[in-house]
């Protein structure tokens, strides 16, 4: 709007776009329950925002401040406010990309909205860079292309949500065993710009120092990633058998139940208690007992699909979570496979042991996966009761 000075309605309206968009995309996002996880999320998103802000500083904010002496406050305020608000919006984009959407059907449209925001921000940054360096106020074809593509993606998002809601719910992707790596990549443009601005003028002292600082940062980030991945693995994995532990089961089972509720399928939980394990420990020692547990864990893994979860609950007690079942008989078939596999002895040191176990099964039927309809503890309790009934019947027939 030529001739209208800040705070005109178009200028104020444009400045309101980033905070309103930020509030909108954060409303779609699930936040971690624990304070520590939320803090890690904010820090990772902060890395994304700061790395992006460095680019905005170089392309937009720094040229605007360089001409601040000759500019009025009406010209300077929007020039400074826009890149700062864009950096805040990129913080929200980082949160969305790191954490995902609360509902599965919202993931694809939300990612479409994120792509639209990035395209529009690229167009805004390109135009600000051209204007701040004495170019034309009239948008160039590439700037217009970014804006038009971003608006098209915004219009496409609700159609994708409607289309996605009519399809069966997708399987929940397994959570990564460590924190995401890509936020740290946003630090690279800052080093590149530093090399361009400082290293070009002082190539011998500055370029080596900048390259060294980049390599040190990369090594530090790599060390943190390895440590975090190992900590995550130890937190959700049984160290003896390599199976999932109770913590991982409590993370996976709610998503499995919710997916079964959407797809109208069954979830079965098997609780498996080994028979005679104490006698093995007493007769052959704890090392032999550990070998038996490892062998039995291997036996269970061989009887289920890769999408099913095998868990060591503790001691000689195991669990198996079977998902995407359409009939109860499918779970019974898994029970029969486990019993048939136990016909083969397990080598323990210099001897072999015939494994034996009691298996209880509990089902979450379609409709029970809705939050509040069935709890994990209730499902485990039902399977536990069924397992003890099987054990009692076995003792009565001996």
mmCIF file of N, CA and C in Angstrom, residues 241 243 270-274 293-305 308-313 316-320 322 334-335 337-339 341-342 346 357 359:
data_model
loop_
_atom_site.group_PDB
_atom_site.id
_atom_site.type_symbol
_atom_site.label_atom_id
_atom_site.label_comp_id
_atom_site.label_asym_id
_atom_site.label_seq_id
_atom_site.Cartn_x
_atom_site.Cartn_y
_atom_site.Cartn_z
ATOM 1 N N UNK A 241 18.164 -59.627 28.239
ATOM 2 C CA UNK A 241 17.602 -60.331 27.078
ATOM 3 C C UNK A 241 17.555 -59.476 25.818
ATOM 4 N N UNK A 243 15.126 -57.545 25.163
ATOM 5 C CA UNK A 243 13.718 -57.294 24.880
ATOM 6 C C UNK A 243 13.315 -55.915 25.390
ATOM 7 N N UNK A 270 -0.390 -61.116 25.994
ATOM 8 C CA UNK A 270 -0.047 -62.410 26.562
ATOM 9 C C UNK A 270 0.889 -62.188 27.739
ATOM 10 N N UNK A 271 0.552 -62.750 28.890
ATOM 11 C CA UNK A 271 1.458 -62.758 30.046
ATOM 12 C C UNK A 271 1.969 -64.178 30.206
ATOM 13 N N UNK A 272 3.280 -64.319 30.201
ATOM 14 C CA UNK A 272 3.922 -65.642 30.160
ATOM 15 C C UNK A 272 4.828 -65.770 31.377
ATOM 16 N N UNK A 273 4.573 -66.791 32.195
ATOM 17 C CA UNK A 273 5.380 -67.032 33.392
ATOM 18 C C UNK A 273 6.056 -68.397 33.255
ATOM 19 N N UNK A 274 7.381 -68.401 33.335
ATOM 20 C CA UNK A 274 8.123 -69.644 33.171
ATOM 21 C C UNK A 274 7.914 -70.553 34.383
ATOM 22 N N UNK A 293 16.928 -67.536 30.444
ATOM 23 C CA UNK A 293 16.094 -66.379 30.136
ATOM 24 C C UNK A 293 16.395 -65.830 28.746
ATOM 25 N N UNK A 294 17.672 -65.759 28.398
ATOM 26 C CA UNK A 294 18.058 -65.270 27.074
ATOM 27 C C UNK A 294 17.533 -66.207 25.983
ATOM 28 N N UNK A 295 17.665 -67.519 26.206
ATOM 29 C CA UNK A 295 17.164 -68.483 25.232
ATOM 30 C C UNK A 295 15.654 -68.430 25.091
ATOM 31 N N UNK A 296 14.963 -68.237 26.212
ATOM 32 C CA UNK A 296 13.505 -68.169 26.156
ATOM 33 C C UNK A 296 13.056 -66.883 25.459
ATOM 34 N N UNK A 297 13.773 -65.780 25.672
ATOM 35 C CA UNK A 297 13.458 -64.535 24.968
ATOM 36 C C UNK A 297 13.618 -64.716 23.467
ATOM 37 N N UNK A 298 14.665 -65.425 23.064
ATOM 38 C CA UNK A 298 14.875 -65.687 21.640
ATOM 39 C C UNK A 298 13.731 -66.542 21.085
ATOM 40 N N UNK A 299 13.261 -67.501 21.887
ATOM 41 C CA UNK A 299 12.148 -68.358 21.476
ATOM 42 C C UNK A 299 10.882 -67.523 21.240
ATOM 43 N N UNK A 300 10.595 -66.597 22.156
ATOM 44 C CA UNK A 300 9.391 -65.778 22.009
ATOM 45 C C UNK A 300 9.468 -64.900 20.769
ATOM 46 N N UNK A 301 10.630 -64.305 20.525
ATOM 47 C CA UNK A 301 10.765 -63.438 19.351
ATOM 48 C C UNK A 301 10.538 -64.207 18.069
ATOM 49 N N UNK A 302 10.921 -65.474 18.037
ATOM 50 C CA UNK A 302 10.774 -66.266 16.823
ATOM 51 C C UNK A 302 9.328 -66.650 16.543
ATOM 52 N N UNK A 303 8.432 -66.453 17.516
ATOM 53 C CA UNK A 303 7.044 -66.894 17.371
ATOM 54 C C UNK A 303 6.089 -65.760 17.024
ATOM 55 N N UNK A 304 6.582 -64.521 16.945
ATOM 56 C CA UNK A 304 5.697 -63.385 16.684
ATOM 57 C C UNK A 304 6.197 -62.612 15.474
ATOM 58 N N UNK A 305 5.362 -61.689 15.011
ATOM 59 C CA UNK A 305 5.739 -60.839 13.888
ATOM 60 C C UNK A 305 6.628 -59.695 14.363
ATOM 61 N N UNK A 308 4.932 -56.961 16.406
ATOM 62 C CA UNK A 308 4.489 -57.272 17.765
ATOM 63 C C UNK A 308 5.608 -56.975 18.760
ATOM 64 N N UNK A 309 5.236 -56.738 19.988
ATOM 65 C CA UNK A 309 6.195 -56.331 21.016
ATOM 66 C C UNK A 309 6.357 -57.434 22.043
ATOM 67 N N UNK A 310 7.603 -57.871 22.239
ATOM 68 C CA UNK A 310 7.924 -58.870 23.253
ATOM 69 C C UNK A 310 8.611 -58.151 24.410
ATOM 70 N N UNK A 311 8.122 -58.386 25.621
ATOM 71 C CA UNK A 311 8.545 -57.620 26.793
ATOM 72 C C UNK A 311 8.979 -58.582 27.891
ATOM 73 N N UNK A 312 10.047 -58.216 28.579
ATOM 74 C CA UNK A 312 10.370 -58.896 29.837
ATOM 75 C C UNK A 312 9.875 -58.009 30.970
ATOM 76 N N UNK A 313 8.868 -58.501 31.698
ATOM 77 C CA UNK A 313 8.283 -57.720 32.774
ATOM 78 C C UNK A 313 9.172 -57.701 34.001
ATOM 79 N N UNK A 316 11.195 -64.022 35.815
ATOM 80 C CA UNK A 316 10.918 -65.015 34.772
ATOM 81 C C UNK A 316 9.561 -64.765 34.127
ATOM 82 N N UNK A 317 9.093 -63.520 34.150
ATOM 83 C CA UNK A 317 7.782 -63.180 33.600
ATOM 84 C C UNK A 317 7.951 -62.317 32.353
ATOM 85 N N UNK A 318 7.228 -62.680 31.309
ATOM 86 C CA UNK A 318 7.318 -61.996 30.021
ATOM 87 C C UNK A 318 5.906 -61.584 29.581
ATOM 88 N N UNK A 319 5.856 -60.735 28.580
ATOM 89 C CA UNK A 319 4.584 -60.337 27.977
ATOM 90 C C UNK A 319 4.790 -60.176 26.484
ATOM 91 N N UNK A 320 3.708 -60.370 25.735
ATOM 92 C CA UNK A 320 3.710 -60.146 24.286
ATOM 93 C C UNK A 320 2.484 -59.323 23.942
ATOM 94 N N UNK A 322 0.169 -58.198 20.940
ATOM 95 C CA UNK A 322 -0.189 -58.521 19.557
ATOM 96 C C UNK A 322 -1.182 -57.469 19.061
ATOM 97 N N UNK A 334 -0.807 -67.808 18.026
ATOM 98 C CA UNK A 334 0.510 -67.425 18.550
ATOM 99 C C UNK A 334 0.820 -68.228 19.803
ATOM 100 N N UNK A 335 -0.189 -68.416 20.666
ATOM 101 C CA UNK A 335 0.015 -69.223 21.876
ATOM 102 C C UNK A 335 0.422 -70.646 21.500
ATOM 103 N N UNK A 337 1.949 -71.571 18.769
ATOM 104 C CA UNK A 337 3.322 -71.555 18.239
ATOM 105 C C UNK A 337 4.337 -71.519 19.378
ATOM 106 N N UNK A 338 4.048 -70.742 20.404
ATOM 107 C CA UNK A 338 4.979 -70.674 21.545
ATOM 108 C C UNK A 338 5.064 -72.034 22.233
ATOM 109 N N UNK A 339 3.920 -72.689 22.439
ATOM 110 C CA UNK A 339 3.922 -74.004 23.088
ATOM 111 C C UNK A 339 4.653 -75.038 22.238
ATOM 112 N N UNK A 341 7.091 -74.336 20.156
ATOM 113 C CA UNK A 341 8.516 -74.002 20.204
ATOM 114 C C UNK A 341 9.145 -74.475 21.504
ATOM 115 N N UNK A 342 8.363 -74.536 22.593
ATOM 116 C CA UNK A 342 8.901 -74.988 23.870
ATOM 117 C C UNK A 342 9.173 -76.491 23.893
ATOM 118 N N UNK A 346 16.425 -75.918 25.420
ATOM 119 C CA UNK A 346 17.325 -74.774 25.338
ATOM 120 C C UNK A 346 18.641 -75.157 26.000
ATOM 121 N N UNK A 357 6.169 -73.024 30.384
ATOM 122 C CA UNK A 357 5.607 -71.741 30.801
ATOM 123 C C UNK A 357 4.093 -71.805 30.772
ATOM 124 N N UNK A 359 0.692 -69.512 30.055
ATOM 125 C CA UNK A 359 0.390 -68.349 29.218
ATOM 126 C C UNK A 359 -1.053 -67.928 29.449
#
